[in-house]
Coordinates of C-alpha atoms and ligand atoms in Angstrom, one line a residue:
M152 CA 66.2 55.0 120.5
S153 CA 66.0 57.0 123.7
R154 CA 63.6 60.1 124.7
M155 CA 65.4 63.3 124.6
T156 CA 64.5 67.1 124.6
G157 CA 64.9 69.1 121.2
A158 CA 68.1 70.8 122.7
Q159 CA 69.6 67.5 123.5
M160 CA 68.7 66.0 119.9
V161 CA 70.4 69.2 118.3
L162 CA 73.5 68.5 120.1
E163 CA 73.6 64.9 119.8
G164 CA 72.9 65.2 116.0
L165 CA 75.6 67.7 115.6
Q166 CA 77.9 65.5 117.5
R167 CA 77.2 62.6 115.3
E168 CA 78.0 64.7 112.4
G169 CA 81.4 65.2 113.7
V170 CA 81.1 68.7 114.8
E171 CA 83.6 69.8 117.6
V172 CA 83.4 73.5 117.7
I173 CA 80.5 75.8 117.8
F174 CA 80.9 79.7 117.5
G175 CA 78.0 81.2 119.2
Y176 CA 76.4 83.9 121.4
P177 CA 73.2 83.2 123.6
G178 CA 69.9 84.8 124.0
G179 CA 66.5 83.9 125.6
V180 CA 65.0 81.5 122.9
V181 CA 68.4 79.5 122.8
L182 CA 68.7 79.2 126.6
P183 CA 67.4 75.6 126.6
L184 CA 70.2 74.7 124.2
Y185 CA 73.1 76.5 126.3
D186 CA 71.5 74.7 129.3
T187 CA 72.3 71.5 127.6
L188 CA 75.9 72.2 126.5
P189 CA 77.4 71.0 129.4
Q190 CA 75.9 67.4 128.7
Y191 CA 78.2 67.6 125.7
P192 CA 81.6 68.1 126.7
G193 CA 83.1 66.9 123.2
I194 CA 81.5 70.1 121.7
R195 CA 83.5 73.3 122.4
H196 CA 81.4 76.3 122.5
I197 CA 83.4 79.5 121.7
L198 CA 81.6 82.7 122.9
V199 CA 82.1 85.5 120.3
R200 CA 81.2 89.2 120.8
H201 CA 79.0 89.7 118.0
E202 CA 77.1 87.1 115.9
Q203 CA 78.8 88.3 112.5
G204 CA 81.9 87.1 114.0
A205 CA 80.4 83.8 114.8
A206 CA 79.5 83.5 111.3
H207 CA 83.0 84.4 109.9
M208 CA 84.7 82.2 112.4
A209 CA 82.7 79.4 111.4
D210 CA 83.5 80.1 107.8
G211 CA 87.5 80.5 108.7
Y212 CA 87.2 77.3 110.4
A213 CA 85.7 75.6 107.4
R214 CA 88.0 77.0 104.8
A215 CA 91.1 76.4 106.9
S216 CA 90.1 72.7 107.6
G217 CA 87.9 71.6 104.8
K218 CA 85.2 70.7 107.3
M219 CA 81.9 72.3 108.2
G220 CA 81.8 75.3 110.6
V221 CA 79.1 75.9 112.6
C222 CA 77.7 79.1 114.2
L223 CA 74.7 79.9 116.5
G224 CA 72.7 82.8 117.1
T225 CA 69.5 83.6 119.1
S226 CA 66.4 84.7 117.5
G227 CA 65.8 88.2 116.0
P228 CA 69.0 90.3 116.2
G229 CA 71.2 87.4 117.0
A230 CA 69.9 85.8 113.7
T231 CA 70.1 88.8 111.7
N232 CA 73.6 89.6 112.8
L233 CA 74.6 86.3 111.2
V234 CA 73.4 87.3 107.7
T235 CA 76.6 89.0 106.4
G236 CA 78.5 86.0 107.4
I237 CA 76.1 83.7 105.7
C238 CA 76.1 85.6 102.6
T239 CA 79.9 85.6 102.6
A240 CA 80.0 81.9 103.1
W241 CA 77.3 81.8 100.2
M242 CA 79.1 83.6 97.5
D243 CA 82.3 81.7 98.2
S244 CA 80.6 78.2 98.4
V245 CA 81.7 77.5 102.1
P246 CA 79.9 74.9 104.2
V247 CA 78.7 76.9 107.1
F248 CA 75.9 75.5 109.3
A249 CA 73.9 78.3 111.0
L250 CA 71.7 77.3 113.9
T251 CA 69.2 79.8 115.0
G252 CA 66.4 79.9 117.9
N253 CA 63.1 81.5 117.2
V254 CA 60.3 82.5 119.4
S255 CA 57.8 79.8 120.3
R256 CA 55.5 78.2 118.0
T257 CA 52.5 80.1 119.3
L258 CA 54.2 83.2 118.8
L259 CA 55.6 82.8 115.4
G260 CA 54.0 85.4 112.9
K261 CA 52.7 87.5 115.8
D262 CA 55.7 90.0 116.0
G263 CA 56.9 88.2 119.3
F264 CA 59.7 89.7 121.0
Q265 CA 62.9 89.2 119.1
E266 CA 61.2 87.5 116.4
A267 CA 62.7 87.5 112.7
D268 CA 61.7 85.6 109.7
I269 CA 65.3 84.2 109.3
T270 CA 64.4 81.5 107.1
G271 CA 62.6 84.1 104.7
I272 CA 65.7 86.5 105.3
T273 CA 68.2 83.8 104.4
H274 CA 66.3 82.3 101.7
S275 CA 68.4 83.3 98.7
I276 CA 71.8 83.0 100.5
T277 CA 71.6 79.5 101.8
K278 CA 71.5 76.2 100.0
H279 CA 68.7 75.2 102.0
N280 CA 66.9 76.2 105.4
Y281 CA 64.6 74.8 107.7
L282 CA 62.1 75.9 110.4
V283 CA 61.7 72.9 112.6
M284 CA 58.3 72.7 114.1
R285 CA 58.5 69.3 116.0
A286 CA 61.3 68.0 118.2
E287 CA 60.9 64.6 116.6
E288 CA 61.9 66.2 113.1
I289 CA 65.2 67.4 114.5
P290 CA 67.5 64.3 114.0
L291 CA 66.4 64.3 110.3
T292 CA 66.7 68.0 109.8
I293 CA 70.3 68.1 111.3
R294 CA 71.4 65.1 109.2
E295 CA 69.9 66.3 106.0
A296 CA 71.1 70.0 106.7
A297 CA 74.6 68.9 107.3
H298 CA 74.5 66.7 104.1
I299 CA 73.3 69.4 101.9
C300 CA 76.0 71.8 103.5
R301 CA 79.0 69.7 102.7
T302 CA 78.0 67.8 99.6
G303 CA 78.3 68.7 95.9
R304 CA 78.8 72.6 95.9
P305 CA 79.4 73.2 99.5
G306 CA 77.2 76.2 100.8
P307 CA 75.6 77.5 104.0
V308 CA 72.7 75.9 105.5
L309 CA 70.3 77.3 108.3
V310 CA 68.2 75.6 110.8
D311 CA 65.6 77.5 112.8
I312 CA 64.2 76.0 115.9
P313 CA 61.4 77.7 118.1
K314 CA 62.1 77.9 121.7
D315 CA 59.4 75.4 122.9
V316 CA 60.9 72.9 120.3
F317 CA 64.0 72.9 122.1
Q318 CA 62.1 72.0 125.2
E319 CA 60.0 69.4 123.9
T320 CA 60.7 65.8 124.3
A321 CA 60.5 63.1 121.7
E322 CA 62.2 59.9 120.5
F323 CA 65.8 60.4 118.9
D324 CA 65.6 58.6 115.7
W325 CA 68.9 58.9 113.8
P326 CA 68.6 58.1 110.0
E327 CA 71.7 56.2 108.9
K328 CA 71.1 57.6 105.2
V329 CA 69.9 60.7 103.7
H330 CA 67.5 60.6 100.8
L331 CA 66.7 63.7 99.2
R332 CA 64.6 63.6 96.1
G333 CA 66.0 66.0 93.4
Y334 CA 69.2 66.5 95.2
R335 CA 71.8 64.1 93.7
P336 CA 75.1 66.0 93.2
T337 CA 77.1 64.7 90.1
Y338 CA 80.7 64.0 90.9
E339 CA 81.7 61.9 87.9
G340 CA 81.5 64.1 84.8
H341 CA 80.0 62.6 81.5
A342 CA 82.5 60.4 79.7
G343 CA 81.5 61.7 76.4
M344 CA 82.1 65.4 77.4
I345 CA 85.2 64.4 79.0
R346 CA 86.6 62.9 75.6
R347 CA 85.4 65.8 73.7
A348 CA 87.3 68.1 76.1
A349 CA 90.3 66.1 75.6
E350 CA 90.1 66.5 72.0
L351 CA 89.8 70.2 72.2
I352 CA 92.7 70.5 74.5
D353 CA 94.8 68.3 72.1
Q354 CA 94.0 70.5 69.2
A355 CA 94.6 73.7 71.2
R356 CA 97.8 75.8 70.5
R357 CA 97.4 78.1 73.2
P358 CA 95.4 76.4 76.1
I359 CA 95.2 77.9 79.5
I360 CA 93.6 76.6 82.8
I361 CA 91.7 78.8 85.1
A362 CA 91.6 77.2 88.4
G363 CA 89.1 78.3 91.2
H364 CA 87.9 77.6 94.7
G365 CA 86.3 74.4 93.5
V366 CA 89.6 73.1 93.0
I367 CA 90.6 73.6 96.5
W368 CA 87.2 72.3 97.9
S369 CA 87.3 69.1 96.1
D370 CA 91.1 68.7 97.1
A371 CA 92.3 68.2 93.6
Q372 CA 95.7 70.1 93.6
A373 CA 97.6 67.0 92.8
E374 CA 95.1 65.9 89.9
L375 CA 95.4 69.6 88.5
V376 CA 99.2 69.5 88.6
A377 CA 99.0 66.3 86.7
L378 CA 96.9 67.4 84.0
A379 CA 98.9 70.6 83.5
E380 CA 102.1 68.6 83.3
K381 CA 101.0 66.0 80.9
A382 CA 99.5 68.5 78.4
E383 CA 101.9 71.2 79.2
I384 CA 99.0 73.7 79.9
P385 CA 99.9 76.9 81.7
V386 CA 97.9 77.5 85.1
I387 CA 96.2 80.6 86.4
T388 CA 94.0 80.9 89.2
T389 CA 91.2 82.8 90.3
F390 CA 91.5 85.0 93.5
L391 CA 89.8 82.4 95.5
G392 CA 91.8 79.4 93.7
I393 CA 95.0 80.9 95.1
G394 CA 96.8 77.6 96.4
A395 CA 95.0 75.4 93.8
F396 CA 98.0 75.3 92.0
P397 CA 101.6 75.6 93.5
E398 CA 102.8 79.0 92.8
A399 CA 106.5 78.1 92.3
H400 CA 105.6 75.6 89.8
R401 CA 106.8 76.2 86.3
L402 CA 103.5 76.1 84.7
S403 CA 102.1 78.7 87.2
Y404 CA 101.2 82.3 86.0
G405 CA 99.8 83.9 89.0
W406 CA 96.1 84.8 89.0
L407 CA 93.8 86.8 86.9
G408 CA 91.3 89.5 87.4
M409 CA 90.9 93.2 88.5
H410 CA 94.1 93.0 90.3
G411 CA 95.6 90.0 88.9
M412 CA 99.0 89.8 87.3
F413 CA 99.2 91.4 84.0
Y414 CA 100.4 88.4 82.1
A415 CA 97.7 86.0 83.7
N416 CA 95.1 88.4 82.5
M417 CA 96.8 88.5 78.9
A418 CA 97.3 84.7 78.9
A419 CA 93.4 84.4 79.6
D420 CA 92.6 86.8 76.9
N421 CA 94.8 85.4 74.2
A422 CA 94.1 81.6 74.9
D423 CA 92.4 79.4 72.1
V424 CA 91.1 77.0 74.7
V425 CA 90.2 78.3 78.3
I426 CA 89.5 75.4 80.6
G427 CA 87.8 76.8 83.7
I428 CA 87.8 74.5 86.5
G429 CA 85.7 75.0 89.6
M430 CA 85.3 78.7 89.2
R431 CA 82.5 80.8 88.3
F432 CA 83.7 83.1 85.2
D433 CA 82.6 86.0 87.5
D434 CA 83.2 89.8 86.5
R435 CA 85.9 90.4 89.1
A436 CA 87.9 87.7 87.5
M437 CA 86.9 88.2 83.6
G438 CA 86.4 91.8 83.1
R439 CA 83.7 93.0 80.7
F440 CA 82.1 89.9 79.8
K441 CA 81.3 90.7 76.2
D442 CA 84.9 91.6 75.6
F443 CA 86.7 88.9 77.2
N444 CA 88.6 86.8 74.5
P445 CA 85.8 86.1 71.9
G446 CA 87.8 83.7 70.0
A447 CA 88.4 81.4 72.9
K448 CA 86.6 77.9 73.2
I449 CA 85.5 77.2 76.8
I450 CA 85.6 74.2 78.5
H451 CA 83.9 74.6 81.8
I452 CA 84.2 71.9 84.6
D453 CA 82.0 72.6 87.6
I454 CA 80.0 70.5 90.3
D455 CA 77.1 73.0 90.0
P456 CA 75.3 72.7 86.7
A457 CA 73.6 76.0 87.3
E458 CA 77.1 77.7 86.9
I459 CA 77.7 76.4 83.3
G460 CA 76.9 78.7 80.7
K461 CA 75.7 81.4 83.1
N462 CA 78.1 84.0 82.1
F463 CA 79.7 82.7 79.0
P464 CA 78.8 80.4 76.3
T465 CA 80.6 77.1 76.7
A466 CA 82.0 74.8 74.1
V467 CA 82.0 71.9 76.4
P468 CA 80.2 71.6 79.6
I469 CA 81.3 68.9 82.3
V470 CA 79.3 68.7 85.4
G471 CA 81.4 67.1 88.1
S472 CA 83.9 67.6 90.7
A473 CA 87.5 68.3 89.9
K474 CA 88.8 65.5 91.9
N475 CA 86.9 63.0 89.8
V476 CA 87.0 64.6 86.3
L477 CA 90.6 65.7 86.3
P478 CA 92.2 62.1 86.4
R479 CA 90.1 61.0 83.6
L480 CA 90.6 64.1 81.4
T481 CA 94.3 63.6 81.9
E482 CA 94.1 60.0 80.8
H483 CA 92.6 61.1 77.6
V484 CA 94.7 64.1 76.8
R485 CA 97.8 63.4 74.7
E486 CA 101.2 64.6 76.1
A487 CA 102.0 67.9 74.4
K488 CA 104.4 70.6 74.4
H489 CA 103.4 74.3 74.1
T490 CA 106.9 76.0 74.0
E491 CA 105.9 78.9 71.8
W492 CA 102.8 79.7 73.8
L493 CA 104.7 79.5 77.0
N494 CA 107.4 81.6 75.5
W495 CA 105.1 84.3 74.7
I496 CA 103.5 84.4 78.1
D497 CA 107.0 84.6 79.5
Q498 CA 107.8 87.3 77.3
V499 CA 104.8 89.4 78.4
R500 CA 105.9 88.5 82.0
E501 CA 109.3 89.7 81.5
E502 CA 108.1 93.0 80.0
H503 CA 105.3 93.5 82.8
P504 CA 106.6 91.7 85.6
S505 CA 103.7 92.9 87.9
L506 CA 105.2 91.7 91.1
H507 CA 108.3 93.6 91.0
I508 CA 108.6 95.6 94.2
R509 CA 110.4 99.1 93.5
E510 CA 113.2 100.1 95.7
S511 CA 111.9 102.9 98.2
R512 CA 112.8 104.0 101.5
R513 CA 109.2 104.2 102.4
M514 CA 107.3 101.2 104.3
L515 CA 105.6 99.8 101.1
P516 CA 102.8 97.5 101.9
Q517 CA 104.0 95.0 99.1
Y518 CA 107.3 94.9 100.9
V519 CA 105.6 94.0 104.2
V520 CA 103.8 91.1 102.5
R521 CA 107.2 90.0 100.7
T522 CA 109.0 90.2 104.1
L523 CA 106.5 88.2 105.8
Y524 CA 106.7 85.5 102.9
E525 CA 110.5 85.4 103.4
E526 CA 110.4 85.3 107.0
T527 CA 107.8 82.5 107.2
E528 CA 109.3 80.6 104.2
G529 CA 105.9 80.6 102.6
N530 CA 104.3 78.4 105.1
A531 CA 102.1 80.6 106.9
T532 CA 98.1 80.5 106.6
I533 CA 97.0 84.0 105.6
V534 CA 93.6 85.3 106.3
T535 CA 92.9 88.8 105.0
G536 CA 90.2 91.5 105.3
V537 CA 88.8 93.3 102.0
G538 CA 90.6 96.1 100.2
Q539 CA 94.1 96.9 99.3
H540 CA 95.9 94.9 101.8
Q541 CA 93.7 91.7 100.5
M542 CA 95.2 92.4 97.0
W543 CA 98.8 92.6 98.3
A544 CA 98.4 89.7 100.4
G545 CA 97.3 87.8 97.3
Q546 CA 100.2 89.2 95.1
H547 CA 103.1 89.3 97.0
Y548 CA 103.0 86.1 99.3
F549 CA 103.8 82.9 97.1
Y550 CA 101.3 80.1 98.1
K551 CA 102.1 76.4 98.0
R552 CA 99.0 74.6 99.2
P553 CA 95.3 74.8 99.1
R554 CA 93.6 76.6 102.1
Q555 CA 96.7 78.8 102.7
L556 CA 95.1 81.9 101.8
I557 CA 91.6 82.6 103.1
S558 CA 89.6 85.7 102.0
S559 CA 85.9 86.8 101.2
G560 CA 86.2 86.9 97.5
G561 CA 82.6 86.8 96.1
L562 CA 80.8 89.1 98.7
G563 CA 84.0 91.3 99.7
T564 CA 83.2 91.4 103.1
M565 CA 85.2 93.9 105.1
G566 CA 85.6 92.9 108.8
F567 CA 86.3 89.2 107.8
E568 CA 89.8 89.2 108.8
L569 CA 89.9 89.1 112.5
P570 CA 87.1 86.6 113.0
G571 CA 87.9 84.7 110.1
A572 CA 91.6 84.1 111.0
I573 CA 90.2 83.2 114.6
G574 CA 88.3 80.5 113.0
A575 CA 91.4 79.2 111.0
Q576 CA 93.5 79.1 114.1
V577 CA 90.8 77.1 116.1
A578 CA 90.9 74.9 113.3
L579 CA 94.7 74.7 112.9
P580 CA 95.9 75.2 116.5
E581 CA 99.5 74.4 115.6
A582 CA 99.6 76.4 112.4
E583 CA 101.1 79.8 111.9
V584 CA 98.3 81.9 111.2
W585 CA 98.6 85.6 110.3
A586 CA 95.5 87.9 110.0
I587 CA 96.4 90.7 107.5
C588 CA 93.8 93.4 108.3
G589 CA 92.7 96.8 106.8
D590 CA 92.5 99.4 109.3
G591 CA 89.0 100.2 108.4
G592 CA 87.9 96.4 108.3
F593 CA 89.7 95.7 111.4
Q594 CA 87.4 98.3 113.3
M595 CA 84.4 96.6 112.2
T596 CA 85.0 93.4 114.1
M597 CA 88.0 94.1 116.3
Q598 CA 85.8 93.3 119.5
E599 CA 86.7 89.7 118.9
L600 CA 90.1 90.3 120.2
A601 CA 88.4 89.1 123.3
V602 CA 88.0 85.6 121.8
V603 CA 91.7 85.4 120.9
V604 CA 92.3 86.1 124.6
D605 CA 89.7 83.9 126.0
E606 CA 90.8 80.9 123.7
N607 CA 94.4 81.5 124.0
L608 CA 95.0 81.6 120.4
P609 CA 98.6 82.3 119.2
L610 CA 97.2 84.4 116.4
K611 CA 99.6 86.8 114.5
I612 CA 97.5 90.2 113.8
A613 CA 99.1 92.4 111.2
I614 CA 97.3 95.8 110.6
F615 CA 98.1 97.6 107.3
N616 CA 97.5 101.1 108.8
N617 CA 97.2 103.7 105.9
G618 CA 94.9 106.0 107.8
Y619 CA 92.4 105.4 104.7
L620 CA 89.9 103.1 103.5
G621 CA 92.5 102.6 101.0
M622 CA 90.7 100.8 98.1
V623 CA 87.9 103.3 98.0
R624 CA 90.5 106.1 98.3
Q625 CA 92.2 104.5 95.2
W626 CA 89.1 104.6 93.4
Q627 CA 88.3 108.1 94.1
Q628 CA 91.7 109.0 93.1
L629 CA 91.5 107.1 89.8
F630 CA 87.9 107.5 88.8
Y631 CA 86.4 110.6 91.0
D632 CA 89.0 113.0 90.1
R633 CA 90.9 112.8 93.5
N634 CA 87.7 114.1 95.2
F635 CA 88.3 112.2 98.5
V636 CA 85.1 112.0 100.4
A637 CA 84.6 109.7 103.5
V638 CA 87.8 107.8 103.3
A639 CA 90.3 109.4 105.7
M640 CA 89.9 107.8 109.1
T641 CA 90.7 108.6 112.6
Q642 CA 92.2 105.7 113.9
P643 CA 92.4 104.6 117.4
D644 CA 95.7 103.7 118.7
F645 CA 95.6 100.0 117.8
C646 CA 98.4 99.0 120.2
K647 CA 96.5 100.3 123.1
I648 CA 93.5 98.6 122.0
A649 CA 95.5 95.4 121.9
D650 CA 96.9 96.2 125.3
A651 CA 93.5 96.7 126.7
Y652 CA 92.8 93.1 125.7
G653 CA 96.0 92.0 127.4
I654 CA 97.4 91.4 123.8
R655 CA 101.2 92.2 123.0
A656 CA 101.6 94.9 120.2
I657 CA 104.2 96.5 118.3
R658 CA 104.0 99.6 116.0
V659 CA 106.1 99.3 113.1
E660 CA 107.1 102.8 111.7
T661 CA 109.9 102.4 109.4
K662 CA 111.1 99.8 106.8
A663 CA 113.9 98.6 108.7
E664 CA 111.7 97.6 111.4
V665 CA 109.6 95.4 109.5
A666 CA 111.4 92.1 109.4
P667 CA 112.6 92.3 113.0
A668 CA 109.0 92.9 114.1
I669 CA 107.9 89.9 112.3
R670 CA 110.7 87.8 113.8
E671 CA 109.7 88.9 117.3
A672 CA 106.0 88.0 116.5
R673 CA 107.0 84.5 115.3
A674 CA 109.0 84.1 118.4
H675 CA 106.1 85.2 120.6
R676 CA 104.4 82.2 121.7
G677 CA 100.9 84.0 122.3
P678 CA 99.0 86.3 120.3
I679 CA 100.5 89.5 119.2
L680 CA 99.6 92.6 117.2
L681 CA 101.8 94.5 114.7
D682 CA 100.6 97.9 113.6
F683 CA 102.2 98.6 110.4
M684 CA 102.3 102.5 109.4
I685 CA 102.3 101.7 105.6
D686 CA 102.9 104.2 103.0
Q687 CA 99.5 105.9 102.9
E688 CA 98.9 106.6 99.3
E689 CA 100.1 103.4 97.8
N690 CA 97.8 102.0 94.9
V691 CA 97.2 98.4 94.0
W692 CA 98.6 97.6 90.4
P693 CA 98.0 96.1 87.9
M694 CA 94.4 97.1 87.6
V695 CA 91.5 96.3 85.2
P696 CA 89.4 99.5 85.6
A697 CA 86.0 98.9 86.8
G698 CA 83.7 97.7 83.9
A699 CA 86.9 97.3 81.5
A700 CA 88.1 94.3 79.7
L701 CA 91.0 92.1 80.8
S702 CA 92.7 93.3 77.5
E703 CA 92.7 96.9 79.3
T704 CA 94.6 95.9 82.3
I705 CA 96.9 98.7 83.0
E706 CA 100.3 98.7 85.2
A707 CA 101.2 101.1 87.3
P708 CA 101.6 104.6 85.8
A709 CA 105.4 105.7 85.7
E710 CA 104.8 108.7 87.8
E711 CA 103.3 106.5 90.7
L712 CA 106.3 104.0 90.4
A713 CA 108.7 107.1 90.9
R714 CA 107.0 108.1 94.1
Ligands
TPP905 C1 81.0 95.8 104.8 C2 81.8 96.3 103.7 N1 81.5 97.7 103.7 C3 82.0 98.6 102.6 C4 82.9 97.8 101.6 C5 83.4 98.7 100.5 N2 85.0 98.6 100.6 C6 85.7 97.7 99.9 S1 87.5 97.9 100.2 C7 87.0 99.3 101.3 C8 88.1 99.9 102.2 C9 88.9 98.9 103.1 O1 89.6 99.6 103.8 P1 90.7 99.0 104.9 O2 90.0 98.0 105.6 O3 91.3 100.1 105.6 O4 91.7 98.4 104.0 P2 92.5 98.7 102.8 O5 91.7 99.0 101.4 O6 93.2 100.4 103.4 O7 93.8 98.1 102.7 C10 85.7 99.6 101.3 C11 84.8 100.5 102.3 C12 83.1 96.4 101.8 N3 83.8 95.8 101.1 N4 82.5 95.8 103.0

């Protein structure tokens, strides 16, 4: 043991937890920590331009690498600026470790300058949070927080440390193990339940697997393929589950939900046994709960017992991780063929292809995504914002591997795109990372372009410029009688903005320019921004209207296709 300051303990602890990068922003109360950073050259600090960016970067880093992402903000506004990013990670179960400073202990609760009760504020959007009142508690707190963040169902934690605790000295006592009473995630799954699930699958005539983000987080893609192949079960994913199953696989039938493929929605709605794996049966995926396939028996495999039965009654609950449960389930199920069922879904797919891109001289956004897919041979990591471009990026790029599509699913956070992609590129310095941005969302966090330059990241940034808050415009068109209010946006010249940061940029105005621009971007070794002037009033189809059931999914109306 050795004597250290609280600040040293924090960094020593994070280093021992394997942390290599912190995305942060300084301020008065965290200065003792910044003062200590040079003593820890193994920890790279990336200076963001807004703390929301730090939280999304930590999140993108975590989603791309599978590791824990760390963000840091000062007290008060620094801490509250992290909140949107923490909530984004919370909704999507991403291990983000948020570190905040607070006012000195004597000022706590006295409306001290820049004081915010950040543990209170983040109580409902963290797996756990801590206000550390003595330096000697720091090692155990860091260890516990990191453990909670990464294990079981991953999720954000927050550690708040008053300024004078950073300055206090104490013995550094690093606990080898963490014992947390009442926190023992179950990974294995109950043997009896696994057998029951296997029996139900064996009896099923129209089984379907819905794979979610949990399959990706437990690294169970191969295990999922093995189960699907042995029992010949078609696989659809949730939006966040994209990449959990290779989309080129013959048993892959896309993803379901509000903008999922028509045939995926119909398959889920006509199955007799639905096997939900690492997914939450949320409304965006399932449509109106009470009208989702009432005849289906549901097998739910999830690491979080609180998820089971939350939205739907479950015939067979299995609490465990996909990685552990799937091989045992595969062992128990019989080899089977479901030719008739697969033929039925194939037939629906033929009649409602969903992913067909119509011939058009306009620059359709779907065409841009498809061209990107073809040019990159399906190998790029794609990070999106929220809105129409997000749905097109999910639909028209075909994903092979987990962690290839990174997007805010649960909270639907606009502004995620650029910082999320920066985090992914930091995690994967050699990878080809594309940020697919809405022109609205990009403007929420575009100040982080400075980080791209500071860190010399080879990020490719594609803005889908339609001059609108496109998804909201689509809703106003369809559900508010074309009463377009507060959705048309004056855009800055994005190329000039990139230029102001010293980033190369190309405006892409015609369809013919799309492929050459993408090729140029790929050949360019540094960062580059492409401003795609896409067709302005294109809508996302298929669509389950808000509040409707999956069975009510509508394909694009003919008059729109004729545009
Ligand atoms: C922070 C935040 N504010 C508001 C919304 C509501 N919202 C969802 S999609 C959308 C429009 C997004 O516009 P843009 O980023 O330009 O993308 P597009 O839909 O045009 O592709 C809005 C405002 C949101 N998701 N997040």
